[in-house]
Tab-separated table of C-alpha atoms in Angstrom:
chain	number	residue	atom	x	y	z
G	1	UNK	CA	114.444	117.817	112.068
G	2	UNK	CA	117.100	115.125	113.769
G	3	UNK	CA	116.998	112.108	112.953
G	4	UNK	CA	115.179	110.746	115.664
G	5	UNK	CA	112.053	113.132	114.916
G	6	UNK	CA	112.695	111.248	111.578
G	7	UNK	CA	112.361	108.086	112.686
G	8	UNK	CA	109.284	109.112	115.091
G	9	UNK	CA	107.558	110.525	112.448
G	10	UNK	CA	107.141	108.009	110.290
G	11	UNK	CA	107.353	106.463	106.224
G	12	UNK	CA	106.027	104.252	103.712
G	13	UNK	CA	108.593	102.705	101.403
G	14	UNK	CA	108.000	100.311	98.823
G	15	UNK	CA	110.151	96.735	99.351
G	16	UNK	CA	110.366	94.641	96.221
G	17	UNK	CA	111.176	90.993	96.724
G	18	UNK	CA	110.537	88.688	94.052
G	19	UNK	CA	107.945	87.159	95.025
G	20	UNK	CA	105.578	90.034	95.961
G	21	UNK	CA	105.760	94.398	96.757
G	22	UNK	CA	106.258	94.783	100.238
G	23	UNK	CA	104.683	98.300	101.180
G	24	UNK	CA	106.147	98.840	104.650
G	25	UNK	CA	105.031	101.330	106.739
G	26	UNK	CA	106.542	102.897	110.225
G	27	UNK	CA	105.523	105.342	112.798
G	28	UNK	CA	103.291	108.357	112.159
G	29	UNK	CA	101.315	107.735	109.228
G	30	UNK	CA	99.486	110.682	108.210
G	31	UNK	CA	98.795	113.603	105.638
G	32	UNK	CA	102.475	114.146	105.307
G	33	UNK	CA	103.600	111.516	103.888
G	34	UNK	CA	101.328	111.889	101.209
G	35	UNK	CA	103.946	111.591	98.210
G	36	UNK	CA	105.981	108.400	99.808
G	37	UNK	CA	101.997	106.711	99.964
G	38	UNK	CA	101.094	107.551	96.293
G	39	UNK	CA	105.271	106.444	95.221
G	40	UNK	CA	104.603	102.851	96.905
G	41	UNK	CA	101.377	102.673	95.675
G	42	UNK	CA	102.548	103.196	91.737
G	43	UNK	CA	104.901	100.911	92.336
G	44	UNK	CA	103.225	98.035	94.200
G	45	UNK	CA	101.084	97.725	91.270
G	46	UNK	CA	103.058	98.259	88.625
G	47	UNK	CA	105.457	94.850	89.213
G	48	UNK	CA	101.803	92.516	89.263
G	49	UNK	CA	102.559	90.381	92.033
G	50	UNK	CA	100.546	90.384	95.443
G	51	UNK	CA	100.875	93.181	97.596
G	52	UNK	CA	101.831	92.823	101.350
G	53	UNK	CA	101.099	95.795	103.661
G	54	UNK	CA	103.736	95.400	106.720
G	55	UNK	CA	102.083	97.843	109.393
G	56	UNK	CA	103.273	96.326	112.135
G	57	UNK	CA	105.594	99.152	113.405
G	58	UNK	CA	102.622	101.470	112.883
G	59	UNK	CA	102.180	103.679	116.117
G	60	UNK	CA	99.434	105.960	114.831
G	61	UNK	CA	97.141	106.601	111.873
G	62	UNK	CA	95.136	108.679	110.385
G	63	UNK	CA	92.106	109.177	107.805
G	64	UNK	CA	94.682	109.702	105.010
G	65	UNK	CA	96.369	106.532	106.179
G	66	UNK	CA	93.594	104.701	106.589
G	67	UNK	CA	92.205	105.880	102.954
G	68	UNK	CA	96.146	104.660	101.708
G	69	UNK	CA	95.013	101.671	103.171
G	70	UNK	CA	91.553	101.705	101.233
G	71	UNK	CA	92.625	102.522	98.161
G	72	UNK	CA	95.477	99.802	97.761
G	73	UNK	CA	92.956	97.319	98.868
G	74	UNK	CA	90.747	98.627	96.147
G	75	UNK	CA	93.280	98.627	93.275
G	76	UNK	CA	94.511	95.160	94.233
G	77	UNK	CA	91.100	93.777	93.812
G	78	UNK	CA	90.645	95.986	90.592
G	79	UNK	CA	93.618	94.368	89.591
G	80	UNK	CA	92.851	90.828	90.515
G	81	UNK	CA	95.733	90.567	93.042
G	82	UNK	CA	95.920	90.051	96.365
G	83	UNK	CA	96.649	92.407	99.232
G	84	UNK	CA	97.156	91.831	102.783
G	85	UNK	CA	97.855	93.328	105.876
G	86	UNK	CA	100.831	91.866	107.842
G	87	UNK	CA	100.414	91.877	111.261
G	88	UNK	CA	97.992	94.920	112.321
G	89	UNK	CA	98.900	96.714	115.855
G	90	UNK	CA	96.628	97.672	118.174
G	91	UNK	CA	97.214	101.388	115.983
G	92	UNK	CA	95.672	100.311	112.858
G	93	UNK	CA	93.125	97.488	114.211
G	94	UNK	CA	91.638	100.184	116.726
G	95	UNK	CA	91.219	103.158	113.345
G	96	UNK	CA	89.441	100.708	111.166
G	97	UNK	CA	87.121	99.277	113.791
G	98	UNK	CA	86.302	102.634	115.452
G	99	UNK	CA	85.233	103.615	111.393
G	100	UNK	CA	83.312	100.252	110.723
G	101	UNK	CA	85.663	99.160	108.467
G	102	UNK	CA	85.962	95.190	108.237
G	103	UNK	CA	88.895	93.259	107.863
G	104	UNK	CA	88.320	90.239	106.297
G	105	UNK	CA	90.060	87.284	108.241
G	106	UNK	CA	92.311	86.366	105.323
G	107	UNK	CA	93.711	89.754	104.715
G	108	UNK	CA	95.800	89.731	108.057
G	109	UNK	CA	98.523	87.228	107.985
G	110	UNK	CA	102.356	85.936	107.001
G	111	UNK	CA	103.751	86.505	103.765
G	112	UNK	CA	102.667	82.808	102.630
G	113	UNK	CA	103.455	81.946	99.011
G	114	UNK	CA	100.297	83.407	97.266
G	115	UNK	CA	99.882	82.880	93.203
G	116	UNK	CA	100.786	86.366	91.837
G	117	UNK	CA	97.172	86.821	90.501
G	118	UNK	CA	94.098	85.984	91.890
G	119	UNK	CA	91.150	84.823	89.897
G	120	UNK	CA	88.593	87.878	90.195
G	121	UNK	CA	85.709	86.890	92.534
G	122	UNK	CA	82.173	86.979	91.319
G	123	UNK	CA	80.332	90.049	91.740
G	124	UNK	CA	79.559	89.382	95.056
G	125	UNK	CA	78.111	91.864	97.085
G	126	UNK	CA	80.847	92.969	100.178
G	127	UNK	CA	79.941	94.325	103.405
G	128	UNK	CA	78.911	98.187	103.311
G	129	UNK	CA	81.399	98.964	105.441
G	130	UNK	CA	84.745	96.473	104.170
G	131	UNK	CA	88.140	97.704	104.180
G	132	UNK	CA	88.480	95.840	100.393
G	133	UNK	CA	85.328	98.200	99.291
């Protein structure tokens, strides 16, 4: 593989700024890159502070992405802290609609100063189909 088949394919890396885990995401994202998902994911939620989900150079996705995607929203609201999707292409937005998945408004957006936890919301009932479960 050269490195522009590298670069084509795809990764998930975990960036950690102080103020919140930065799980950034490129290319391809499918089955393969399996272990870098599960890695970020580990991480993210190990160092408590909000999670930001950078997908923006995202060209394509798949189920196993889109369940990466799931489950992080899950675990952050498990956890009480927030997760968000930074600015959704076309890729991602297309995926989740075509599978009824909702993305709530506030999820997509900047990396604003959020508190590092977020009070957990009442037991509320979600939409069936809701990206945050």
């Amino acid at each position: 593989m050269t490195f522009t088949d590298e670069a084509q394919a795809g990764g998930i890396a975990l960036v950690e700024r102080t103020d919140v885990s930065v799980v950034d995401m490129w290319g391809e994202i499918d089955i393969a890159l399996r272990n870098e998902a599960s890695a970020a994911l580990a991480r993210a939620f190990e160092r408590d502070l909000p999670v930001v989900v950078d997908t923006s150079r995202v060209t394509f996705i798949d189920s196993a992405g889109v369940a990466f995607l799931v489950q992080l929203c899950r675990i952050g609201r498990d956890e009480g802290l927030r997760v968000s999707l930074h600015r959704p292409p076309a890729a991602v937005l297309d995926v989740l609609r075509m599978l009824d998945l909702d993305v709530p408004p506030d999820t997509v957006g900047d990396w604003g100063a959020t508190p590092a936890r977020t009070s957990p919301a009442p037991s509320a009932p979600t939409a069936p189909h809701s990206l945050a479960g």
